[in-house]
Amino acid sequence: MLYSCKLKGACNLPVIYNKKINTAGTSNADVPLAEPGMYQLDITLRRGQSLAARDRGGTSDPYVKFKIGRKEVFRSKIIHKNLNPVWEEKACLLVDHLREPLYIKVFDYDFGLQDDFMGSAFLDLTQLELNRPTDVTLTLKDPHYPDHDLGIILLSVVLTPKEGEHVFQTQSLRLSDVHRKSHLWRGIVSITLIEGRDLKAMDSNGLSDPYVKFRLGHQKYKSKIMPKTLNPQWREQFDFHLYEERGGIIDITAWDKDAGKRDDFIGRCQIDLSALSREQTHKLELQLEEGEGHLVLLVTLTASATVSISDLSVNSLEDQKEREEILKRYSPLRIFHNLKDVGFLQVKVIRAEGLMAADVTGKSDPFCVVELNNDRLLTHTVYKNLNPEWNKVFTFNIKDIHSVLEVTVYDEDRDRSADFLGKVAIPLLSIQNGEQKAYVLKNKQLTGPTKGVIYLEIDVIFNAVKASLRTLIPKEQKYIEEENRLSKQLLLRNFIRTKRCVMVLVNAAYYVNSCFDWDSPPRSLAAFVLFLFVVWNFELYMIPLVLLLLLTWNYFLIISGKENRQRDTVVEDMLEDEEEDDDKDDKDSEKKGFINKIYAIQEVCISVQNILDEVASFGERIKNTFNWTVPFLSWLAIVALCAFTVILYFIPLRYIVLVWGINKFTKKLRNPYAIDNNELLDFLSRVPSDVQVVQYQELKPDPSHSPCKRKKNNLG
């Protein structure tokens, strides 16, 4: 049976139904128009046949999108190098009404480029029989080239009435894929990427610059790039959340980095988690398909950490028995029990006031997303309200006490991605337990206020010794991060920050040189006497001792009220300028400079931009360590410097170097899969840069503040 679309602009999209007609069945043609939240649509995406080739090799990497009313409600996994892909993926959608057809669009995935369109079709929901499984065959067409044969997509669908269901259940349909994962994960997949062996040479010099990409559902991880090698040693560890009870498939692809052009594909492999036993570490040597070489991994499946969502009436810390158990779990006596479990975080999301009106009705449909590193949970939506009350309690396990809690408010929008309303970023170490506070919402860049405040009550319980030990290992990398983009303002900001750090060294050199030139005789005389005394009595332990004295001096300056820290208005001004520049880019994305249109130049500029940021951040973090910006880290530095001073004073240097060398030479023999790290750099990575200090500053509520314009930023 052939049906033509009655919607404007979609008349070239035919749909074919292959099904058995049951004369006793119920047809939707006789059913009155549906009320909101009335139907559940269960879809099984079976397979595709004879799809269009979009890649140079005569194949495609197809995936499928489902849309209802211009809103994406499902996206399938990517099947690489296949024109007859088999998905066998299921989706459960709650549909407001049956007037809007289900659009099916197929795309060819192109890494780093815009994905190629492979055809589309639609499914008229009013023609489905209720409560009856139906096999559907959809013929893909391109509206611009209706004569082209683009293959077919096979589905199985079941349409079920859901009368009496609460309307807010349709939230799962309306939210973006990133936020739809509001249910709790069932386990954690810990992956260690060890090495690659005999990878395919992709460059003219007979080598490659390989990196690896992992994907589990919507979670992604990209390894670092190892230059000029066919046997890379990565030694990287990361975790994925496991949502499905039976496991899942981790897609792994290896790539060769090429500056100025598209990266070369080296090969792919998969891990079927359902075949791996839990609570056990598995060493896997995976052969790369469609390429050459192997990848060596360690994979461990463990039970889920303590993460929960509950109503305000159910509160772990108010239950005396549970509170005592939590305090016992993180007591000083349990230092070496599960070092990854550093602490416990409870967040009460109570309400918000004075939010921005994001809808044409002058209202918003706000919901709240609570994030701690890669743990992301969300509240329900409160419809048509600028002063919503959520009264939800979220609990998280803390793996790094230096993490930042991010609470973001969005407006749920049925027609497109959720609109950004405001955000706050709260370092865990700055939290005052049990205090209900009103946090002023900031813009997306966290550089200035937006409209509204959110009321939170947060409690943090942690083991200080575990937290200190975890400070000396690499930080957890976030899976969902915005790609770095070229920005003239950002490039200028990083250049100025780097220049300020360099000028500190230059000014110090000028100061020393002025002592040599006797520009100030008293100062030069004092410096000369100090030089003679230090050189004559110098011992190695004096180096950490001087740093220790500098930290102590700054500490007494702060507690005596003679604090030498000044508000960094320069960085704040630069961030405000960058925000204005971002607004201009959002408003007029068509007007881009010539530099943004040349991929090679853009990539080089982004690299320069990032290097300047790293250099500036390194200098700022050293400064902020001695300025006591984060007291916990400064105290940790004092403890470490005291230990180094004592060790260097009592133990001869040759013994220290001997122990260090033996440890380095035998480390790989003792633990072949140990992850290499630099404890000093890991420590400094926890100290905020000047930009982060500004972003984490808590703003005071300003009754007179009213944004001069309404900003609606799309998510992602």
XYZ file of C-alpha atoms in Angstrom:
716
model
C 0.000 0.000 0.000
C 1.434 3.360 -1.020
C 0.770 6.494 1.013
C 1.748 10.018 0.040
C 2.617 12.683 2.584
C 0.178 15.524 3.152
C 2.748 17.754 4.848
C 4.255 20.613 2.955
C 7.648 19.868 1.470
C 7.432 16.134 2.131
C 5.333 14.911 -0.757
C 8.248 13.071 -2.358
C 8.708 10.673 0.547
C 6.772 7.476 -0.087
C 6.188 4.785 2.500
C 5.360 1.141 1.895
C 3.688 -1.112 4.447
C 4.139 -4.862 4.265
C 1.635 -6.296 6.734
C -1.281 -8.634 7.057
C -4.637 -6.866 7.219
C -6.887 -7.927 10.071
C -10.488 -6.883 9.394
C -11.334 -7.296 13.066
C -8.508 -5.042 14.171
C -8.838 -1.476 15.302
C -7.677 1.186 12.875
C -6.676 4.643 13.934
C -8.765 6.079 11.172
C -11.804 5.497 13.384
C -10.168 6.832 16.515
C -10.755 10.457 17.568
C -7.793 12.801 17.625
C -5.421 11.802 20.404
C -4.884 13.727 23.596
C -1.341 14.570 24.784
C 0.583 11.631 26.206
C -1.906 9.064 24.893
C 0.266 6.670 22.861
C 3.412 4.602 23.287
C 5.273 3.794 20.085
C 7.666 0.839 20.315
C 10.009 0.662 17.327
C 12.601 -1.936 16.421
C 15.033 -0.711 13.789
C 15.828 -3.958 11.972
C 18.135 -3.353 9.030
C 18.785 -1.525 5.785
C 19.127 -2.938 2.307
C 20.927 -1.604 -0.766
C 21.691 1.756 0.787
C 23.476 4.470 -1.153
C 27.276 4.549 -1.256
C 28.630 7.879 -0.042
C 32.320 7.129 0.604
C 35.114 6.860 -1.935
C 35.507 3.158 -1.272
C 31.990 2.447 -2.554
C 30.547 1.964 0.933
C 28.952 4.071 3.685
C 28.888 4.313 7.483
C 25.103 4.587 7.958
C 23.112 5.564 11.012
C 19.434 6.450 11.386
C 17.590 9.349 13.011
C 13.926 9.295 14.048
C 12.135 12.637 14.205
C 8.659 13.681 15.265
C 7.605 17.271 14.684
C 11.151 18.355 13.717
C 12.435 16.988 17.041
C 15.039 14.225 17.048
C 13.829 11.441 19.336
C 16.242 8.609 18.513
C 19.606 8.053 16.887
C 20.990 4.621 16.092
C 24.537 3.406 16.339
C 26.850 3.692 13.341
C 27.416 0.596 11.199
C 30.742 1.083 9.470
C 31.490 0.186 5.848
C 28.175 -1.529 5.128
C 25.379 -0.928 2.610
C 23.198 -3.645 4.178
C 23.505 -2.760 7.868
C 21.798 -4.699 10.658
C 20.912 -2.605 13.707
C 18.292 -4.520 15.738
C 17.899 -1.517 18.027
C 14.771 -0.735 20.017
C 13.264 2.635 20.896
C 10.258 3.400 23.096
C 8.619 6.772 22.374
C 5.713 8.493 24.081
C 3.738 10.417 21.455
C 1.502 13.401 22.163
C -0.725 12.868 19.133
C -0.761 10.972 15.862
C -1.056 13.943 13.517
C 2.723 14.232 13.217
C 4.302 11.397 11.209
C 7.520 9.694 12.261
C 10.329 10.815 9.958
C 13.201 8.443 9.295
C 16.436 9.950 7.986
C 19.597 8.036 7.125
C 23.064 9.609 7.148
C 26.592 8.526 6.331
C 28.930 9.294 9.231
C 32.019 11.287 8.225
C 34.535 11.922 10.996
C 35.379 15.602 11.274
C 33.106 16.589 8.387
C 29.415 17.125 7.806
C 27.597 13.797 7.552
C 26.203 12.899 4.115
C 22.445 12.557 3.587
C 21.478 9.050 2.397
C 17.696 9.378 2.115
C 14.532 9.764 4.167
C 11.010 8.421 4.525
C 8.092 8.812 6.880
C 5.677 6.621 8.776
C 2.043 7.771 9.000
C 1.091 6.879 12.565
C -2.639 7.196 11.881
C -2.481 4.149 9.594
C -1.104 1.794 12.253
C -3.317 -0.764 13.973
C -3.380 -0.457 17.740
C -1.770 -3.139 19.924
C -0.583 -5.119 16.888
C 3.083 -5.625 15.865
C 3.583 -4.393 12.325
C 6.509 -4.974 9.979
C 7.173 -1.868 7.916
C 9.334 -1.411 4.828
C 10.285 2.183 4.049
C 11.641 3.249 0.680
C 14.286 5.939 1.076
C 14.130 8.956 -1.221
C 15.905 12.256 -1.639
C 13.369 15.118 -2.156
C 15.833 16.873 -4.476
C 16.421 13.726 -6.582
C 13.178 11.704 -6.388
C 14.233 9.305 -9.155
C 17.303 8.019 -7.317
C 17.056 4.589 -5.707
C 18.477 4.938 -2.168
C 17.505 1.574 -0.706
C 15.032 0.542 1.996
C 14.778 0.495 5.804
C 12.955 -2.282 7.666
C 11.187 -1.615 10.963
C 8.858 -3.345 13.401
C 6.423 -1.061 15.232
C 3.744 -1.399 17.914
C 1.375 1.461 18.776
C -0.270 1.209 22.211
C -2.789 3.586 23.837
C -1.538 4.950 27.151
C -4.635 6.565 28.596
C -4.285 7.853 32.119
C -0.506 8.181 31.919
C 0.868 11.368 33.448
C 1.721 13.934 30.824
C 5.236 14.690 32.119
C 6.360 11.233 31.030
C 6.739 12.686 27.536
C 9.896 14.355 28.819
C 11.889 11.388 27.525
C 10.672 12.269 24.044
C 11.429 15.958 24.249
C 14.904 16.029 25.704
C 18.041 15.736 23.667
C 19.903 12.446 23.549
C 22.563 13.778 25.901
C 20.062 14.449 28.674
C 17.718 11.550 28.047
C 19.978 9.253 30.087
C 18.385 10.365 33.343
C 17.948 6.847 34.662
C 20.700 5.446 36.830
C 23.491 3.343 35.419
C 23.782 -0.299 36.396
C 27.540 -0.594 36.461
C 30.882 0.913 35.517
C 33.200 -0.237 32.736
C 36.821 0.618 33.555
C 39.056 0.566 30.463
C 42.841 0.875 30.314
C 44.254 1.438 26.838
C 47.721 -0.097 27.067
C 49.323 -0.144 23.656
C 49.055 -0.800 19.948
C 51.123 -3.333 18.035
C 52.160 -3.337 14.381
C 49.638 -0.705 13.295
C 49.248 0.184 9.646
C 51.611 2.865 8.305
C 49.515 5.735 6.936
C 52.146 8.443 6.371
C 54.756 8.737 3.634
C 57.554 8.221 6.174
C 56.315 4.683 6.875
C 54.887 5.631 10.276
C 51.621 6.919 11.743
C 50.432 9.337 14.433
C 47.799 7.057 15.966
C 45.016 7.762 18.438
C 41.976 5.711 19.436
C 38.305 6.622 19.823
C 35.900 4.662 22.050
C 32.120 4.813 22.008
C 29.522 3.169 24.241
C 26.080 4.531 23.437
C 26.426 8.290 23.701
C 29.567 8.135 25.817
C 32.772 8.867 23.946
C 36.472 8.943 24.770
C 39.429 9.970 22.635
C 42.982 8.981 23.538
C 46.033 11.174 23.204
C 47.976 11.204 19.927
C 51.241 9.253 19.823
C 53.463 10.803 17.122
C 55.476 8.818 14.591
C 55.083 5.239 15.779
C 53.468 1.957 14.760
C 53.718 0.545 18.292
C 52.246 3.294 20.490
C 52.271 3.106 24.298
C 49.214 4.994 25.591
C 48.751 3.825 29.209
C 45.426 5.685 29.596
C 42.570 4.757 31.921
C 38.913 5.912 31.833
C 35.444 4.745 32.869
C 32.127 4.376 31.051
C 28.698 4.064 32.639
C 26.857 0.841 31.861
C 23.113 1.384 31.466
C 22.025 -1.971 30.058
C 21.782 -5.019 32.293
C 23.033 -7.354 29.586
C 26.044 -5.221 28.769
C 26.516 -3.443 25.479
C 28.961 -3.036 22.609
C 31.965 -0.719 22.789
C 32.950 0.499 19.322
C 36.671 1.196 18.949
C 38.289 2.926 15.985
C 41.962 3.753 15.421
C 42.967 6.837 13.444
C 46.094 8.497 12.107
C 46.282 12.215 12.860
C 46.940 14.371 9.797
C 47.349 18.121 10.195
C 45.464 20.117 7.599
C 43.367 17.287 6.178
C 41.028 14.513 7.153
C 42.495 11.938 9.536
C 43.213 8.487 8.072
C 41.268 5.453 9.245
C 43.564 2.682 10.567
C 41.062 0.040 11.693
C 38.238 -0.873 14.050
C 37.224 -3.463 16.594
C 34.489 -4.069 19.167
C 34.109 -5.324 22.733
C 30.972 -7.280 23.607
C 30.543 -6.547 27.311
C 27.912 -9.261 27.723
C 30.664 -11.853 27.168
C 32.821 -10.541 30.034
C 32.427 -11.621 33.657
C 31.995 -8.933 36.300
C 34.346 -7.938 39.114
C 37.287 -9.294 37.150
C 39.971 -7.625 35.016
C 40.201 -8.962 31.466
C 43.258 -8.495 29.261
C 42.128 -8.224 25.624
C 44.280 -8.258 22.494
C 41.968 -7.083 19.734
C 42.708 -7.524 16.036
C 41.883 -4.390 14.043
C 39.434 -5.097 11.247
C 39.743 -3.349 7.869
C 43.333 -2.573 8.810
C 46.416 -4.000 10.431
C 47.686 -4.493 13.959
C 46.337 -5.096 17.457
C 45.173 -3.055 20.430
C 45.899 -4.247 23.978
C 43.303 -3.312 26.624
C 42.396 -4.063 30.218
C 38.620 -4.104 30.848
C 36.915 -4.405 34.247
C 33.154 -4.467 34.892
C 32.104 -3.447 38.390
C 28.854 -2.727 40.188
C 27.539 0.809 40.098
C 28.731 3.372 42.606
C 26.319 4.935 45.082
C 24.310 7.309 42.898
C 20.663 8.040 43.565
C 17.733 10.394 43.012
C 15.015 10.808 45.629
C 12.428 13.239 46.932
C 13.283 15.739 49.631
C 11.492 13.618 52.221
C 13.998 10.773 51.646
C 17.337 12.132 52.864
C 20.332 9.897 53.585
C 22.105 12.338 55.890
C 19.019 13.059 57.987
C 18.649 9.369 58.787
C 20.968 9.017 61.782
C 21.832 5.399 61.051
C 22.704 6.053 57.403
C 24.687 9.152 58.332
C 26.773 7.164 60.814
C 27.459 4.509 58.171
C 28.583 7.164 55.694
C 30.822 8.841 58.268
C 32.294 5.461 59.178
C 32.947 4.667 55.495
C 35.094 7.797 55.136
C 36.692 7.819 58.584
C 40.505 8.166 58.905
C 40.704 4.500 59.930
C 39.618 3.348 56.445
C 42.403 5.061 54.525
C 43.414 2.118 52.332
C 39.934 0.695 51.745
C 38.895 1.394 48.135
C 41.132 4.358 47.349
C 38.894 5.394 44.452
C 35.986 6.046 46.822
C 37.086 9.414 48.217
C 33.826 10.801 49.560
C 30.073 11.288 49.470
C 28.143 14.204 47.966
C 24.494 15.022 48.587
C 22.837 17.806 46.582
C 19.369 19.102 47.389
C 17.911 20.961 44.415
C 15.135 22.894 46.102
C 13.824 25.614 43.823
C 14.678 28.476 41.476
C 13.323 32.005 41.346
C 13.064 34.676 38.679
C 14.153 32.541 35.738
C 14.351 33.856 32.214
C 11.169 33.554 30.133
C 12.183 31.360 27.204
C 8.764 30.719 25.609
C 6.561 33.120 23.681
C 3.956 32.805 26.455
C 6.311 34.600 28.855
C 6.963 31.398 30.791
C 9.491 28.548 30.761
C 9.413 24.781 31.276
C 12.522 24.458 33.470
C 14.358 21.333 34.483
C 17.713 21.041 36.200
C 20.809 18.979 35.274
C 23.263 18.104 38.058
C 26.752 17.025 36.939
C 29.819 15.816 38.783
C 32.537 14.925 36.272
C 30.849 12.296 34.076
C 27.974 11.583 36.468
C 24.911 13.398 35.147
C 21.407 13.318 36.613
C 18.366 15.531 36.090
C 15.124 16.585 37.702
C 11.633 16.448 36.310
C 10.264 19.393 34.320
C 8.027 21.983 35.948
C 5.826 23.344 33.165
C 4.844 27.000 32.625
C 6.718 28.354 35.624
C 9.459 30.904 36.264
C 9.731 29.959 39.957
C 9.869 26.147 39.850
C 10.150 23.888 42.891
C 11.890 20.548 42.330
C 12.638 19.363 45.894
C 14.933 16.560 44.726
C 17.923 14.988 46.463
C 20.880 13.673 44.420
C 23.741 11.631 45.833
C 27.096 10.934 44.191
C 30.293 9.117 45.031
C 33.275 11.459 44.948
C 36.327 10.167 43.092
C 38.242 13.459 43.158
C 37.649 16.063 45.867
C 38.865 18.740 43.436
C 35.915 18.122 41.115
C 33.459 20.899 40.348
C 29.713 20.423 40.789
C 27.830 21.925 37.841
C 24.112 22.695 38.108
C 22.473 23.862 34.879
C 18.891 24.966 34.304
C 17.310 24.394 30.894
C 13.975 25.160 29.328
C 12.393 22.062 27.829
C 11.401 22.757 24.233
C 9.369 20.324 22.191
C 10.370 21.743 18.833
C 14.142 21.824 19.270
C 16.960 21.302 21.721
C 16.498 22.513 25.273
C 17.213 26.220 25.817
C 19.915 27.274 28.257
C 18.618 29.361 31.199
C 21.578 29.500 33.572
C 24.386 27.618 35.246
C 26.510 27.556 38.397
C 29.849 25.820 38.977
C 30.726 25.013 42.598
C 34.103 23.467 43.592
C 33.488 20.753 46.166
C 36.124 22.182 48.493
C 34.257 25.511 48.694
C 30.994 23.952 49.901
C 29.687 24.729 53.384
C 27.816 21.659 54.600
C 24.135 21.851 55.406
C 23.715 25.497 54.388
C 20.887 26.358 52.016
C 22.187 29.037 49.666
C 20.844 31.064 46.782
C 23.274 30.841 43.858
C 23.042 33.463 41.137
C 22.792 31.766 37.758
C 25.547 32.571 35.279
C 25.801 32.509 31.501
C 27.089 29.541 29.574
C 30.720 30.709 29.797
C 30.345 31.312 33.592
C 31.681 34.837 33.107
C 28.689 36.900 34.212
C 25.189 36.707 35.658
C 22.022 35.810 33.852
C 18.489 36.072 35.170
C 17.426 34.029 38.185
C 18.774 32.276 41.276
C 18.720 28.625 42.303
C 18.470 27.368 45.881
C 20.732 24.445 46.769
C 21.735 22.677 49.945
C 24.916 20.637 49.592
C 26.790 18.294 51.928
C 30.266 16.857 51.304
C 31.841 14.106 53.407
C 35.297 12.873 52.404
C 38.458 11.199 53.638
C 41.249 13.807 53.544
C 44.048 11.240 53.211
C 42.378 9.469 50.263
C 41.662 12.860 48.689
C 45.341 13.824 49.029
C 46.552 10.570 47.465
C 44.091 10.898 44.570
C 45.463 14.389 43.917
C 48.679 12.805 42.667
C 47.076 10.751 39.872
C 45.693 12.020 36.529
C 42.357 13.804 36.497
C 39.303 12.096 35.078
C 38.575 13.313 31.557
C 35.051 14.427 30.757
C 33.311 12.574 27.924
C 31.050 15.442 26.970
C 33.165 18.483 26.214
C 32.794 21.154 23.600
C 35.291 20.963 20.775
C 37.909 23.689 20.814
C 37.102 26.304 18.232
C 39.110 29.183 16.865
C 38.268 32.486 18.525
C 40.099 35.719 17.999
C 39.192 36.859 21.515
C 40.248 33.551 23.069
C 43.550 33.606 21.180
C 44.185 37.166 22.371
C 43.222 36.272 25.934
C 45.631 33.333 26.041
C 48.384 35.453 24.508
C 47.920 38.155 27.185
C 47.847 35.537 29.963
C 51.054 33.960 28.669
C 52.663 37.368 28.329
C 51.806 38.169 31.958
C 53.493 34.943 33.123
C 56.576 35.621 31.007
C 56.743 39.207 32.260
C 56.997 37.925 35.838
C 60.212 36.135 34.881
C 61.443 39.124 32.874
C 60.812 41.518 35.766
C 62.593 39.130 38.142
C 65.575 39.095 35.777
C 65.546 42.915 35.623
C 65.453 43.051 39.423
C 68.469 40.738 39.759
C 70.324 42.700 37.090
C 69.627 45.962 38.926
C 71.333 44.455 41.974
C 74.392 43.706 39.863
C 74.345 47.278 38.497
C 74.081 48.851 41.988
C 71.089 50.961 40.964
C 70.167 50.968 44.666
C 73.331 50.584 46.800
C 71.531 49.422 49.999
C 69.591 46.796 48.066
C 72.675 45.623 46.170
C 74.680 45.399 49.384
C 71.998 43.314 51.074
C 71.779 41.051 48.022
C 75.567 40.635 47.959
C 75.724 39.628 51.639
C 72.795 37.214 51.166
C 74.510 35.708 48.113
C 77.730 35.045 50.042
C 75.859 33.532 52.992
C 73.673 31.231 50.892
C 76.452 30.003 48.601
C 78.821 29.304 51.507
C 76.188 27.404 53.505
C 74.095 25.966 50.680
C 72.583 22.520 51.145
C 70.069 20.797 48.867
C 67.350 20.767 51.532
C 67.258 24.568 51.391
C 65.393 24.509 48.051
C 62.129 23.021 49.414
C 62.734 24.986 52.631
C 62.636 28.301 50.731
C 59.396 27.293 48.999
C 57.983 26.250 52.369
C 58.887 29.624 53.884
C 57.237 31.431 50.935
C 54.005 29.475 51.420
C 54.084 30.152 55.167
C 54.740 33.875 54.624
C 51.739 34.200 52.299
C 49.589 32.281 54.776
C 50.367 34.691 57.622
C 49.746 37.646 55.306
C 46.277 36.279 54.555
C 45.241 35.523 58.147
C 46.588 38.879 59.341
C 44.415 40.729 56.823
C 47.378 41.921 54.750
C 46.432 39.697 51.857
C 48.504 40.384 48.770
C 46.040 38.782 46.393
C 44.196 41.185 44.128
C 41.063 40.617 42.172
C 42.066 39.735 38.648
C 40.051 42.373 36.816
C 42.184 41.939 33.695
C 41.028 38.337 33.212
C 37.437 39.314 34.041
C 37.476 42.069 31.417
C 38.910 39.688 28.828
C 36.216 37.101 29.610
C 33.492 39.722 29.224
C 34.932 40.776 25.862
C 35.028 37.138 24.798
C 31.378 36.710 25.824
C 30.373 39.680 23.673
C 32.345 38.220 20.794
C 30.551 34.871 21.259
C 27.208 36.664 21.144
C 28.184 38.261 17.842
C 29.237 34.884 16.485
C 25.916 33.330 17.542
C 23.912 36.132 15.936
C 25.806 36.246 12.688
C 27.331 32.830 12.122
C 27.306 33.439 8.374
C 29.879 36.250 8.621
C 33.024 34.342 9.397
C 36.516 35.431 8.608
C 38.540 33.852 5.885
C 40.702 32.150 8.495
C 37.740 30.048 9.687
C 37.154 28.709 6.177
C 40.616 27.239 5.756
C 40.820 24.029 7.742
C 44.604 23.739 7.844
C 45.195 27.279 9.101
C 42.379 26.918 11.588
C 43.859 23.740 13.054
C 47.282 25.355 13.434
C 45.731 28.403 15.103
C 43.744 26.201 17.472
C 46.953 24.385 18.409
C 48.702 27.702 19.109
C 45.667 28.860 21.074
C 45.707 25.698 23.212
C 49.494 25.800 23.781
C 49.258 29.401 24.978
C 46.435 28.370 27.301
C 48.498 25.502 28.734
C 51.574 27.689 29.286
C 49.537 30.473 30.898
C 47.563 28.034 33.049
C 50.775 26.382 34.252
C 52.196 29.684 35.465
C 48.897 30.796 37.011
C 48.500 27.512 38.874
C 51.952 27.821 40.434
C 51.071 31.361 41.527
C 47.686 30.289 42.910
C 49.313 27.475 44.880
C 51.469 29.977 46.774
C 48.556 32.454 46.998
C 46.410 29.927 48.920
C 43.641 30.091 46.330
C 42.701 26.525 47.344
C 43.806 26.101 50.989
C 43.541 22.295 50.849
C 46.117 22.152 48.051
C 48.399 24.711 49.698
C 48.378 22.701 52.950
C 49.126 19.569 50.918
C 52.067 21.402 49.341
C 53.325 22.382 52.814
C 53.185 18.760 53.983
C 55.057 17.603 50.868
C 57.729 20.334 51.172
C 58.245 19.537 54.866
C 58.741 15.869 53.966
C 61.204 16.730 51.163
C 63.134 19.075 53.445
C 63.497 16.418 56.167
C 64.443 13.704 53.653
C 67.083 15.886 51.975
C 68.468 16.961 55.368
C 68.926 13.480 56.841
C 69.460 11.229 53.796
C 72.438 11.646 51.428
C 71.522 12.591 47.879
C 73.149 9.459 46.379
C 70.714 7.214 48.285
C 67.716 9.258 47.132
C 68.853 9.100 43.494
C 69.552 5.360 43.877
C 66.019 4.644 45.163
C 64.506 6.815 42.425
C 66.469 5.045 39.688
C 65.672 1.541 40.961
C 61.977 2.437 41.082
C 62.008 3.795 37.526
C 63.915 0.837 36.066
C 61.787 -1.817 37.797
C 58.375 -0.154 37.528
C 57.417 -1.850 34.287
C 58.787 -5.171 35.488
C 56.694 -4.974 38.668
C 53.567 -3.717 36.909
C 53.693 -4.024 33.111
C 50.414 -2.126 32.641
C 51.030 0.723 35.064
C 49.826 4.109 33.832
C 52.661 6.619 33.609
C 52.076 9.941 35.298
C 53.870 12.940 36.738
C 52.736 13.598 40.302
C 53.740 17.267 40.229
C 51.784 17.973 37.032
C 48.802 16.011 38.369
C 48.914 18.148 41.529
C 49.052 21.383 39.532
C 46.167 20.250 37.315
C 43.931 20.478 40.410
C 44.894 24.100 41.104
C 42.550 26.469 39.246
C 43.926 28.896 36.688
C 42.960 32.567 36.831
C 40.191 31.954 34.292
C 38.752 29.145 36.403
C 38.991 31.285 39.546
C 36.760 33.867 37.846
C 34.360 31.181 36.609
C 34.020 29.619 40.076
C 33.468 32.927 41.879
C 30.138 33.018 43.659
C 28.097 36.053 42.648
C 26.030 37.945 45.174
C 22.338 38.374 44.356
C 21.753 41.804 42.846
C 18.080 42.905 43.039
C 18.686 45.655 40.528
C 20.238 43.304 37.993
C 18.128 42.746 34.926
C 19.633 41.451 31.697
C 19.229 43.968 28.921
C 18.302 41.277 26.490
C 16.957 37.787 26.488
C 19.485 35.160 25.490
C 18.446 31.802 24.188
C 21.347 29.468 23.664
C 20.742 26.064 22.190
C 22.188 23.100 24.042
C 25.460 21.701 22.599
